[in-house]
PDB file of C-alpha atoms (C1' of nucleotides) in Angstrom:
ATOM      1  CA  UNK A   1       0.000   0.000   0.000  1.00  0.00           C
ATOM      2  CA  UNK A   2       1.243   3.499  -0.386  1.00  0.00           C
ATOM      3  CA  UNK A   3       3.206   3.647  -3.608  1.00  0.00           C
ATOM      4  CA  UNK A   4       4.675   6.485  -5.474  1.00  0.00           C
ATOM      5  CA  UNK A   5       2.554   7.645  -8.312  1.00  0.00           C
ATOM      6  CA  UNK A   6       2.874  10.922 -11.007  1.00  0.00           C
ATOM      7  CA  UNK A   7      -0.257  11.930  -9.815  1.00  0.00           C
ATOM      8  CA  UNK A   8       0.587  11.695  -6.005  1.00  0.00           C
ATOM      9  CA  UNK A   9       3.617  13.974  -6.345  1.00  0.00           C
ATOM     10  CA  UNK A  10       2.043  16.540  -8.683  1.00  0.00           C
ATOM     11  CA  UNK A  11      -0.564  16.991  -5.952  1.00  0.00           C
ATOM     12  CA  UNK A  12       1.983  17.031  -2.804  1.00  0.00           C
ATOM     13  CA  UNK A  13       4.142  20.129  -5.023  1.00  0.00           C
ATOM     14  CA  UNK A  14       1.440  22.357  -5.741  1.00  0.00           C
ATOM     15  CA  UNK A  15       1.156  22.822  -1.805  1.00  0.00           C
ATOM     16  CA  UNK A  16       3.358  25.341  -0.955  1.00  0.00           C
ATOM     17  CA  UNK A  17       3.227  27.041   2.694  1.00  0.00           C
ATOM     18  CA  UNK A  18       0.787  29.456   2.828  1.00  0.00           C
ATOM     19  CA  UNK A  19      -1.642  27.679  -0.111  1.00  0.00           C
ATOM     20  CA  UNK A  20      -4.918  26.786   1.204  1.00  0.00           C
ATOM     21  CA  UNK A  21      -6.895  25.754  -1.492  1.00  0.00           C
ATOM     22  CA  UNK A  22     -10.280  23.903  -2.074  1.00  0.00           C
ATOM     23  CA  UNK A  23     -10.320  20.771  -3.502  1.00  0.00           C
ATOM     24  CA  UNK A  24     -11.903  22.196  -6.880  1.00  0.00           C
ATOM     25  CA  UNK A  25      -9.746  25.503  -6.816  1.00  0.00           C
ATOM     26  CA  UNK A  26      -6.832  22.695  -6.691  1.00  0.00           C
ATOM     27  CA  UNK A  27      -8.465  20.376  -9.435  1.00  0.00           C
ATOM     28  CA  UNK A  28      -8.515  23.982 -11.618  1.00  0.00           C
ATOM     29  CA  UNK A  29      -4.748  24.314 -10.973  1.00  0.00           C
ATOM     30  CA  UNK A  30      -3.610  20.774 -11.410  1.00  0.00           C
ATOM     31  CA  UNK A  31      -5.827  20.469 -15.173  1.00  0.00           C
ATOM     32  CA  UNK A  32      -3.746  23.471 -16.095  1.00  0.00           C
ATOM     33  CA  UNK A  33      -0.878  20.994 -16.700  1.00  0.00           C
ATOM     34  CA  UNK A  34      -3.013  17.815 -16.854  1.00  0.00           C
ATOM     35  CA  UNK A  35      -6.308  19.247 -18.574  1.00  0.00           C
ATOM     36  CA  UNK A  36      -7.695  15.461 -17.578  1.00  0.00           C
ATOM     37  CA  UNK A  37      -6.680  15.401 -14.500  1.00  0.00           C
ATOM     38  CA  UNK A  38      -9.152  13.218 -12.444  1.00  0.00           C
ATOM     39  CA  UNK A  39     -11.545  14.794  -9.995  1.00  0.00           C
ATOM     40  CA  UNK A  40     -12.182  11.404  -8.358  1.00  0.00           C
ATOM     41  CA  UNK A  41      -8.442  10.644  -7.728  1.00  0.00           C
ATOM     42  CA  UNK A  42      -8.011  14.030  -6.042  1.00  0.00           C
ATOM     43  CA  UNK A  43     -10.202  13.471  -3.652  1.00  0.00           C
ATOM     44  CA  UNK A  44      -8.898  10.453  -2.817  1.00  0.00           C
ATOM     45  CA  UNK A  45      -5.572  11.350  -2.575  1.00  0.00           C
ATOM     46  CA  UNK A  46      -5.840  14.425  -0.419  1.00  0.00           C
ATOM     47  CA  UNK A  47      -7.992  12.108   2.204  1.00  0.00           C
ATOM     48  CA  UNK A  48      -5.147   9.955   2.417  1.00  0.00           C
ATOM     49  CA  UNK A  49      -2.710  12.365   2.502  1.00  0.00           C
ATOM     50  CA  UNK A  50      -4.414  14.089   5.869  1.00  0.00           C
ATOM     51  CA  UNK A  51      -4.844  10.496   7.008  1.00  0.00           C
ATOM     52  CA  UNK A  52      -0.773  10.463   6.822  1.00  0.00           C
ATOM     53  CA  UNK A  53      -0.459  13.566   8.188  1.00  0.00           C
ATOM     54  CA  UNK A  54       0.866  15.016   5.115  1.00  0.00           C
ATOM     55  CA  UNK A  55      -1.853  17.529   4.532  1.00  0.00           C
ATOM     56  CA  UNK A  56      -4.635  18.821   6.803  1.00  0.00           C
ATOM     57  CA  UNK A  57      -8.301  19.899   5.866  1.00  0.00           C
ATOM     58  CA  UNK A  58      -9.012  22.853   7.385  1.00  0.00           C
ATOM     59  CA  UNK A  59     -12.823  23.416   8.080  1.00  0.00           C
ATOM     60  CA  UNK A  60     -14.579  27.433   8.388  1.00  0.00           C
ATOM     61  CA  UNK A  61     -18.283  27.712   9.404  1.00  0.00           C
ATOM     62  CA  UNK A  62     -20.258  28.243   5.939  1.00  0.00           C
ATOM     63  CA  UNK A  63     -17.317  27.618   3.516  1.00  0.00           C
ATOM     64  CA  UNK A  64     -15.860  24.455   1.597  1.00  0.00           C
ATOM     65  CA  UNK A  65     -13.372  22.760   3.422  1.00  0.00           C
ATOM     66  CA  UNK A  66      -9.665  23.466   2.712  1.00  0.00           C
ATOM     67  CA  UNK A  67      -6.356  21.709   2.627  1.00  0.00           C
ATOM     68  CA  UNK A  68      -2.519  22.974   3.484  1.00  0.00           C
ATOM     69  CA  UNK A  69       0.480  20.894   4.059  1.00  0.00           C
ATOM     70  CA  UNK A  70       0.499  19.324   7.925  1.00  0.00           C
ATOM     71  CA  UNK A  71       3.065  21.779   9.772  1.00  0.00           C
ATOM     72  CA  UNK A  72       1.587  20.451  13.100  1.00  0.00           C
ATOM     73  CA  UNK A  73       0.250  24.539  14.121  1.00  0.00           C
ATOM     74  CA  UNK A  74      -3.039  24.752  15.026  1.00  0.00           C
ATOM     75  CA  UNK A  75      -3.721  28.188  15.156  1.00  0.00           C
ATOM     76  CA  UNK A  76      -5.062  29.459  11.945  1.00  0.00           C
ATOM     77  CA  UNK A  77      -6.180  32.924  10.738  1.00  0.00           C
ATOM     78  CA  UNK A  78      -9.046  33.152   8.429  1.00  0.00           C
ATOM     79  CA  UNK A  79      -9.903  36.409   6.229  1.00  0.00           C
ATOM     80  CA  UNK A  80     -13.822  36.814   5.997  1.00  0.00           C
ATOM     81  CA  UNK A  81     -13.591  38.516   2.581  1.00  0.00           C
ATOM     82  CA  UNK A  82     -10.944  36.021   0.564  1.00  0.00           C
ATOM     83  CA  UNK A  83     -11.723  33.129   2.296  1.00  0.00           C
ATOM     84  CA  UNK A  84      -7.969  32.500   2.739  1.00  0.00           C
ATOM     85  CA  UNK A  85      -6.204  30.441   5.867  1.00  0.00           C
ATOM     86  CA  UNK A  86      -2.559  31.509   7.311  1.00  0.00           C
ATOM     87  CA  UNK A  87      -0.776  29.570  10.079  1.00  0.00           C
ATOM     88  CA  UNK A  88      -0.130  31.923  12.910  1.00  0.00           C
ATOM     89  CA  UNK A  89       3.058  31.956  15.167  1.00  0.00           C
ATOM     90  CA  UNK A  90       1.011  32.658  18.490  1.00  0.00           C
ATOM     91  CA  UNK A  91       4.976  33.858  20.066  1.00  0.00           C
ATOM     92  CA  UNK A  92       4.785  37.569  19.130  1.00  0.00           C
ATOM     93  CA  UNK A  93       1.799  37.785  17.255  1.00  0.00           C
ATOM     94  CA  UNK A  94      -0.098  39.893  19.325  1.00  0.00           C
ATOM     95  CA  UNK A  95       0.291  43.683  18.059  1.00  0.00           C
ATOM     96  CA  UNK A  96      -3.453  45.150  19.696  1.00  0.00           C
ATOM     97  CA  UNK A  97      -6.276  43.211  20.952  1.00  0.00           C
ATOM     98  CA  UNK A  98      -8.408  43.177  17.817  1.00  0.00           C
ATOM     99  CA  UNK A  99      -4.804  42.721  15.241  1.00  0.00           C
ATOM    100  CA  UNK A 100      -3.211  39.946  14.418  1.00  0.00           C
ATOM    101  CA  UNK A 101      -0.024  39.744  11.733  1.00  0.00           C
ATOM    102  CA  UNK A 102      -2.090  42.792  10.486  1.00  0.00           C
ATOM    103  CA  UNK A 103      -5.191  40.708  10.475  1.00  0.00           C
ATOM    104  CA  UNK A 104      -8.465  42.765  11.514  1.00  0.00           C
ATOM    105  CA  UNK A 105      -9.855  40.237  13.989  1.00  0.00           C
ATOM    106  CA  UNK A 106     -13.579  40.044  14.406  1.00  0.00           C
ATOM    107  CA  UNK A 107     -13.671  36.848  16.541  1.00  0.00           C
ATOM    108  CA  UNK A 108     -12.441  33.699  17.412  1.00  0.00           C
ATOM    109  CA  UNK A 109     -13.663  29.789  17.781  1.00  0.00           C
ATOM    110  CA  UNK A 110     -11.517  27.257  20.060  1.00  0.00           C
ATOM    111  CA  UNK A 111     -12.752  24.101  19.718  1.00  0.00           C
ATOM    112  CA  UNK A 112     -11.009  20.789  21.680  1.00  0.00           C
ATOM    113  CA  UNK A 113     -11.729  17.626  20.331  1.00  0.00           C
ATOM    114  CA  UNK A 114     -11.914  14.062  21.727  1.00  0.00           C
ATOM    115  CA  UNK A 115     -13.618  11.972  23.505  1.00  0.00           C
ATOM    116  CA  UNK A 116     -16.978  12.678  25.475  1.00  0.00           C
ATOM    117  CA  UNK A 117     -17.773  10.439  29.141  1.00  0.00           C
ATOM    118  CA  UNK A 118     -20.476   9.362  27.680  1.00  0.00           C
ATOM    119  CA  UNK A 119     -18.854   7.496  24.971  1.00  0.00           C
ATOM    120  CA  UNK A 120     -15.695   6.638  26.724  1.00  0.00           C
ATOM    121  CA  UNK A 121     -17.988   4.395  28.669  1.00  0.00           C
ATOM    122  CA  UNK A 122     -19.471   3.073  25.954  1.00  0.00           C
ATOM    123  CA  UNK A 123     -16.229   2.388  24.323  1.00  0.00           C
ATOM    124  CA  UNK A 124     -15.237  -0.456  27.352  1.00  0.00           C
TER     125      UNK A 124
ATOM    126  CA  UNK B   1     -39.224  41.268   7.212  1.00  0.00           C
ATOM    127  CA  UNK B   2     -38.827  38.994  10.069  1.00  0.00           C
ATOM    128  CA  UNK B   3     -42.763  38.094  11.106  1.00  0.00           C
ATOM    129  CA  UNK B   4     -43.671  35.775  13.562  1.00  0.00           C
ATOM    130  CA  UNK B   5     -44.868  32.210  12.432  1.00  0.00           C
ATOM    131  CA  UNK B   6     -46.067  29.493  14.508  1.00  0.00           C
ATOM    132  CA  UNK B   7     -42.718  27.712  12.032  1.00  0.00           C
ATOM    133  CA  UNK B   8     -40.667  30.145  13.461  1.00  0.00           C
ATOM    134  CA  UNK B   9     -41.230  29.409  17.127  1.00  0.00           C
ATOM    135  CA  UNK B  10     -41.398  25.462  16.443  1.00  0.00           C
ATOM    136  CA  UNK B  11     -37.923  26.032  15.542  1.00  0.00           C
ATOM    137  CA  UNK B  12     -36.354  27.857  18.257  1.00  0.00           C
ATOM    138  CA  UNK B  13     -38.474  25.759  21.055  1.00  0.00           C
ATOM    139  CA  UNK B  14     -36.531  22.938  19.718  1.00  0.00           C
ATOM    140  CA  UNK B  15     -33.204  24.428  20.843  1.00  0.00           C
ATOM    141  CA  UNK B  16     -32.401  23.419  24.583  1.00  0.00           C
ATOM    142  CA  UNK B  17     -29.295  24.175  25.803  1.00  0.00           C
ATOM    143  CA  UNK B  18     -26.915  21.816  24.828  1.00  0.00           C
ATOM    144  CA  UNK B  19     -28.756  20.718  21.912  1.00  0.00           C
ATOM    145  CA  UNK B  20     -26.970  20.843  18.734  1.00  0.00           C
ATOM    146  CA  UNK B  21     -28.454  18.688  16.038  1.00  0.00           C
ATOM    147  CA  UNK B  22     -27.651  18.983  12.375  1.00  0.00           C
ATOM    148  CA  UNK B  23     -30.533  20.291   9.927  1.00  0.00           C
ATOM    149  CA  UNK B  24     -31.285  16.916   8.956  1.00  0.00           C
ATOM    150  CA  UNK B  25     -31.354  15.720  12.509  1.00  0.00           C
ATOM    151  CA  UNK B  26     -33.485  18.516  13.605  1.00  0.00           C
ATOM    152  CA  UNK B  27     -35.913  18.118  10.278  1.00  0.00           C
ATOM    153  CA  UNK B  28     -36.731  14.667  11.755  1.00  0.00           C
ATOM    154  CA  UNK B  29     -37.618  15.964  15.438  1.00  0.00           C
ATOM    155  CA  UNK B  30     -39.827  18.341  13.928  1.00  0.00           C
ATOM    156  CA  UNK B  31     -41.387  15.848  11.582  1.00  0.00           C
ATOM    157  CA  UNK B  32     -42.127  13.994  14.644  1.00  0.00           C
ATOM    158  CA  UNK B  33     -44.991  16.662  15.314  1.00  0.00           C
ATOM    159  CA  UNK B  34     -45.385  18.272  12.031  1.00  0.00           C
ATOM    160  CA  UNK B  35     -44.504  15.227   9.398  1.00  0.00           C
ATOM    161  CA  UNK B  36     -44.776  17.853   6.059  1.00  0.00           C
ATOM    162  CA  UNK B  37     -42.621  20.280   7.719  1.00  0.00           C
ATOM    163  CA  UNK B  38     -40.686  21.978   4.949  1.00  0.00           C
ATOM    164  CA  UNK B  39     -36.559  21.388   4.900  1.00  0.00           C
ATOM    165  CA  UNK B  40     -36.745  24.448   2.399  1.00  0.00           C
ATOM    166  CA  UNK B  41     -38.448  26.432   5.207  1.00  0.00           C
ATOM    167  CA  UNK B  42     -36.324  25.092   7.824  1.00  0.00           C
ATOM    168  CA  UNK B  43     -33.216  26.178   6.176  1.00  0.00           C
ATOM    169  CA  UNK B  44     -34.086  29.195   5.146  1.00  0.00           C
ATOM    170  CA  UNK B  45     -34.800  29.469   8.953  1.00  0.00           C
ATOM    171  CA  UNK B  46     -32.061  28.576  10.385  1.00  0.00           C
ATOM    172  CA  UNK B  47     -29.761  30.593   8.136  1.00  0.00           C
ATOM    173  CA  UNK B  48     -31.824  33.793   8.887  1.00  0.00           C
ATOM    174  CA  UNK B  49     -31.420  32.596  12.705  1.00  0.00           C
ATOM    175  CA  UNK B  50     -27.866  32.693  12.434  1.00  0.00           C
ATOM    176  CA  UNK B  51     -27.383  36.093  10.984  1.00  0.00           C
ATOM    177  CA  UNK B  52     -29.608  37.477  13.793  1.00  0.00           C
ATOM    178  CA  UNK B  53     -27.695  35.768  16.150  1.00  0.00           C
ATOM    179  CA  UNK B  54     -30.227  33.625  17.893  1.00  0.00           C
ATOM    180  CA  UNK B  55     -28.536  30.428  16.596  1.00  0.00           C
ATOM    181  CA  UNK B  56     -25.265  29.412  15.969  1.00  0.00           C
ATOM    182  CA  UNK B  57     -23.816  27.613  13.387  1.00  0.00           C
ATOM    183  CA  UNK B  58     -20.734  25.144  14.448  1.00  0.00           C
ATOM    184  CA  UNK B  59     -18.565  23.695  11.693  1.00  0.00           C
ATOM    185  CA  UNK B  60     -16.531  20.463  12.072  1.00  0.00           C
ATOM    186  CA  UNK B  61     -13.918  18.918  10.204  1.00  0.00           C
ATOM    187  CA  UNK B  62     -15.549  16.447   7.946  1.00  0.00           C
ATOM    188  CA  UNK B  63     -18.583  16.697   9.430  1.00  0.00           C
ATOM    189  CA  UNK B  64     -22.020  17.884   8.577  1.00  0.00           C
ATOM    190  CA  UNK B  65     -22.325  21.596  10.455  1.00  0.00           C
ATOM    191  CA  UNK B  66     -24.300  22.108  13.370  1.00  0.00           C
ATOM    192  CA  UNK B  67     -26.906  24.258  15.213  1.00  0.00           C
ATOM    193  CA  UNK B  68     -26.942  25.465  18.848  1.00  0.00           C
ATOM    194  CA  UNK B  69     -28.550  28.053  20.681  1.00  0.00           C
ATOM    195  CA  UNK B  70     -26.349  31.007  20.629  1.00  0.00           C
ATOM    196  CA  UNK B  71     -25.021  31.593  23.940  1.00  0.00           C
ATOM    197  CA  UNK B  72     -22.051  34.137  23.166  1.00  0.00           C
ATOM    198  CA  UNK B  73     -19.628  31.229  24.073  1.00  0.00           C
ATOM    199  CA  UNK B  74     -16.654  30.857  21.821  1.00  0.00           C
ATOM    200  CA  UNK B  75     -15.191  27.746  23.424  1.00  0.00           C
ATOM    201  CA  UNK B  76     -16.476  24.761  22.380  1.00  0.00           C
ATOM    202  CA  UNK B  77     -15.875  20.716  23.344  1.00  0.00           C
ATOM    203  CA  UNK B  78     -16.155  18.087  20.085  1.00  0.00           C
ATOM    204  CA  UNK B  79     -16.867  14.473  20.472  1.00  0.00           C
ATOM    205  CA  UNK B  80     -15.173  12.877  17.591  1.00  0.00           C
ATOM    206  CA  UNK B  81     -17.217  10.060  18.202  1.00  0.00           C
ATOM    207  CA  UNK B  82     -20.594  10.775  18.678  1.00  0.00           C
ATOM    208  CA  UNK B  83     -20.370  14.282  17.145  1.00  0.00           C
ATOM    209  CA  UNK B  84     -21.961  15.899  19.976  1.00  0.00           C
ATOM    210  CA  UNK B  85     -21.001  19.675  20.564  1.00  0.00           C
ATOM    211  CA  UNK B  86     -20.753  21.878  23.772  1.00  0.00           C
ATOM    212  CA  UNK B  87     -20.225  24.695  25.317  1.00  0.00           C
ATOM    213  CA  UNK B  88     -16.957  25.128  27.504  1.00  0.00           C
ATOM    214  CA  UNK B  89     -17.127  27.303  30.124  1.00  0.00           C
ATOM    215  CA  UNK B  90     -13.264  27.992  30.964  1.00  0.00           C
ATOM    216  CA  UNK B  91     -13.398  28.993  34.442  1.00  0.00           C
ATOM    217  CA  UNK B  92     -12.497  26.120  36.293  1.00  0.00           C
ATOM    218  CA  UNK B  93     -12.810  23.795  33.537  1.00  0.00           C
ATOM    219  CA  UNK B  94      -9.327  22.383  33.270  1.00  0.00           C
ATOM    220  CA  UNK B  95      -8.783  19.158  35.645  1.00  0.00           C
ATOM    221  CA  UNK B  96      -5.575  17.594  33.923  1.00  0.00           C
ATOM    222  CA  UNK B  97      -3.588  19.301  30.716  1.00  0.00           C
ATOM    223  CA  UNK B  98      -5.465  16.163  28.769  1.00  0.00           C
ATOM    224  CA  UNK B  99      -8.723  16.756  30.470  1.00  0.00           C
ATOM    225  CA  UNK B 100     -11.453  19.327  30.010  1.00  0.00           C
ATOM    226  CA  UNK B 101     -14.801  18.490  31.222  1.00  0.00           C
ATOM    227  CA  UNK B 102     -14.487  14.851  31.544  1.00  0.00           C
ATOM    228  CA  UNK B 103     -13.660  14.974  28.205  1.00  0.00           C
ATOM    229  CA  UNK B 104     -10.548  12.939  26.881  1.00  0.00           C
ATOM    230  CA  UNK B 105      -8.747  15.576  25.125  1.00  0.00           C
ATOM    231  CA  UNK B 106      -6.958  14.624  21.261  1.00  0.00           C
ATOM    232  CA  UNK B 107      -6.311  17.995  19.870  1.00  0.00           C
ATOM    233  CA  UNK B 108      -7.483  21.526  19.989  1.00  0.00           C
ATOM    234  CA  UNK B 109      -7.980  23.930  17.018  1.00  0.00           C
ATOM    235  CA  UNK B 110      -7.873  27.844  17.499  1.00  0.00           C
ATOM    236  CA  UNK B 111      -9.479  29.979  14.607  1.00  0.00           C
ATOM    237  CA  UNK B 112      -9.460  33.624  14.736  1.00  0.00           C
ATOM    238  CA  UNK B 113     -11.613  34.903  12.087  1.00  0.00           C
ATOM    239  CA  UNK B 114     -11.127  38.676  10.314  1.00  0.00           C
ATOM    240  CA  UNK B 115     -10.002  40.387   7.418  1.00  0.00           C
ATOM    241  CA  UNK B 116      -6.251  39.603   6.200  1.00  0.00           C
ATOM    242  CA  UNK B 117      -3.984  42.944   5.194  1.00  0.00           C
ATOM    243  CA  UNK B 118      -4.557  42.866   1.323  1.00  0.00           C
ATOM    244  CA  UNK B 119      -8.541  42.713   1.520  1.00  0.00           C
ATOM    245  CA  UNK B 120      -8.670  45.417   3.900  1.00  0.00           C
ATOM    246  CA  UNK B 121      -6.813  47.503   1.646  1.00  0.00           C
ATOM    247  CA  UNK B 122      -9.086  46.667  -1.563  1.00  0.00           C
ATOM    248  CA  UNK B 123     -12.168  47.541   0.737  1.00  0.00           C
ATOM    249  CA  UNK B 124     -10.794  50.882   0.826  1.00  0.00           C
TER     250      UNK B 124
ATOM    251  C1'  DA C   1     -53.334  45.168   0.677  1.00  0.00           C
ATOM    252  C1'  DT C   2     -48.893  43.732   0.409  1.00  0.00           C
ATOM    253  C1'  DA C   3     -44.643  42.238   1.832  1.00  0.00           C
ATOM    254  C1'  DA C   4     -42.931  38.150   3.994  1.00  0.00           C
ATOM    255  C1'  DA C   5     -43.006  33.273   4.918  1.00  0.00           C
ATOM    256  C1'  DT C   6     -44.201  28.611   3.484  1.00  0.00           C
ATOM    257  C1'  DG C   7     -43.965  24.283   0.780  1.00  0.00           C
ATOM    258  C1'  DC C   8     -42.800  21.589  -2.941  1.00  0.00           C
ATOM    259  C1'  DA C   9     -39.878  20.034  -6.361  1.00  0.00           C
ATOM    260  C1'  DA C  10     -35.934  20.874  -8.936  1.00  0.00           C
ATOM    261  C1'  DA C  11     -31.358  22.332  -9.204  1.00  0.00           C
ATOM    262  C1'  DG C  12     -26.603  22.919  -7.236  1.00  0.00           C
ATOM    263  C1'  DC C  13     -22.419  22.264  -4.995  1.00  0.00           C
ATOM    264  C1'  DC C  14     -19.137  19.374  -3.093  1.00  0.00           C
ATOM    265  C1'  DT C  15     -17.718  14.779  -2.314  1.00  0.00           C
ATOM    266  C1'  DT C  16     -17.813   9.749  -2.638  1.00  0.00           C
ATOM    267  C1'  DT C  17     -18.341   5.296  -4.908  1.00  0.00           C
ATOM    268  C1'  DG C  18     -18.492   1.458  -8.469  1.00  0.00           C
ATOM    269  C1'  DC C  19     -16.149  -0.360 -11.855  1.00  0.00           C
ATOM    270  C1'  DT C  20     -12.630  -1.056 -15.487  1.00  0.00           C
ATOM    271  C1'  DA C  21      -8.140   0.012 -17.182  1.00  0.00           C
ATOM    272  C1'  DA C  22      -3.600   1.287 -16.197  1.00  0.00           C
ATOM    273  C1'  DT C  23       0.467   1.271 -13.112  1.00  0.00           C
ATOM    274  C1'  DC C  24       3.755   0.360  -9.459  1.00  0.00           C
ATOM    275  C1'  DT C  25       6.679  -3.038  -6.909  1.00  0.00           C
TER     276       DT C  25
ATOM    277  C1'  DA D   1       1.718 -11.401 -11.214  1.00  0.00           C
ATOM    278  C1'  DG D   2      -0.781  -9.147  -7.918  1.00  0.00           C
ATOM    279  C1'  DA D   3      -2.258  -5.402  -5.394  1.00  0.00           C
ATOM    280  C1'  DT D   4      -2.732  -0.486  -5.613  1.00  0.00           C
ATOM    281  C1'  DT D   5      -4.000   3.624  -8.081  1.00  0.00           C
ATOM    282  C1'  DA D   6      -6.145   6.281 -11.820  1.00  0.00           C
ATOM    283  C1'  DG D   7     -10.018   7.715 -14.482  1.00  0.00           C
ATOM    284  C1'  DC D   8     -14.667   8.189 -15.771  1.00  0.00           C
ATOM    285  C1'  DA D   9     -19.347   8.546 -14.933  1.00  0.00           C
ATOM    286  C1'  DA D  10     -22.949   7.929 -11.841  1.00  0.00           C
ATOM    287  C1'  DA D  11     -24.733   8.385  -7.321  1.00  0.00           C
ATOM    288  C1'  DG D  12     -25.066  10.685  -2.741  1.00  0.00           C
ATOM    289  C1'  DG D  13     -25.427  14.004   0.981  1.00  0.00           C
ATOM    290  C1'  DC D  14     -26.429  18.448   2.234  1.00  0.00           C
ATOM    291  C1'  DT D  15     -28.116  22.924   1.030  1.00  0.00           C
ATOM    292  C1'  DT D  16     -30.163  26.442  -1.902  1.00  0.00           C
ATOM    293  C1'  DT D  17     -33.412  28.317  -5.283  1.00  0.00           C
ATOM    294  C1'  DG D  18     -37.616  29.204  -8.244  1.00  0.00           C
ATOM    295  C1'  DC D  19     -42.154  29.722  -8.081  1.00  0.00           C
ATOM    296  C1'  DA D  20     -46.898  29.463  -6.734  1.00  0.00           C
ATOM    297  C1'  DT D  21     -49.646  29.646  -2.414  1.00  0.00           C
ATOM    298  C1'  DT D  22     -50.540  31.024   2.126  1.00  0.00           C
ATOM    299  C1'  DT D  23     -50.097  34.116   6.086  1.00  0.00           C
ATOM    300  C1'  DA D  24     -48.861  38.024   9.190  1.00  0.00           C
ATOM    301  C1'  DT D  25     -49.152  42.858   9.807  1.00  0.00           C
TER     302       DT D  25
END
DNA sequence: ATAAATGCAAAGCCTTTGCTAATCT
DNA sequence: AGATTAGCAAAGGCTTTGCATTTAT
């Protein structure tokens, strides 16, 4: 399982740090060099890759999900108008309460996920 | 614009705190009473809901969004298993670095949402 | 009266799946 | 050779939209 394919690496090198794109703003990319480049295998691919940790799908409330590569930060900054995603550096980010790296900041969602009592007990 | 309907009210009764079904999930409940209630209706409810900020929509990573009451609370606990959503009040919440709530703790995401540098000079 | 809300069915968007052909080891 | 991956088209889930009808103010 796992084997090197064409198509595998031509989807791990259009990530770059910093590009967060949709699945189908990534399909438009990739068919630029590969005009048949297959919608089906794309998806497939980038679900493995985020189950190896290579890439990670970012989700924001009302839009379609997005991937980057896996740096391991999970503090993200989201712009409201372009819809884009940025890492954030929490370690001397901070310039005013309501800035961040020059962001405007309207508000902020921390979410911790795991494992409810309820279902740990029904997991024994 | 914005007239109370007996639909209306059906809708928000449904919300108790801590309940935070998907559309589909909460179609169904209200079916239970009302078995033609309209999913275009509902919808269209539920999105006007959010914007006037008496519900809340929650988005999870590969996972079909969510409703909740909305209670001003930014925090929120995930259970990747059952899918369930809550509140976290911070304030005394923390028993162990790996456990909030009873909950088992797997990873935490922090979004701050705003307008990046380049859009808020193009709004200008 | 009239602007808004409802309900239905149809359309849409994003994503997944079934199946055959091609490809990697 | 044998299992994995790619590609296409079809299906699926969730949500939105168009339009005619009903309802609140």
């Amino acid at each position: 399982m796992d084997r090197n394919t064409e198509t595998k690496s031509m989807i791990l090198k259009a990530f770059k740090k910093g590009y967060t794109p949709t699945a189908e703003e990534l399909l438009q990319k990739l068919r630029e060099a590969e005009p048949n480049f297959s919608r089906a295998t794309l998806y497939r691919n980038l679900a493995s890759f985020c189950e190896n940790g290579k890439l990670k799908k970012v989700s924001v409330v009302g839009k379609t999900d997005r991937y980057e590569l896996n740096t391991g930060c999970n503090y993200h900054l989201v712009c409201e108008v372009c819809g884009k995603i940025e890492d954030l550096e929490m370690a001397g980010a901070i310039k005013t309460p309501a800035r961040l790296m020059d962001y405007e900041v309207h508000s902020h969602e921390l979410m911790f996920y795991g494992v409810c009592p309820k279902c740990q007990k029904k997991r024994k």
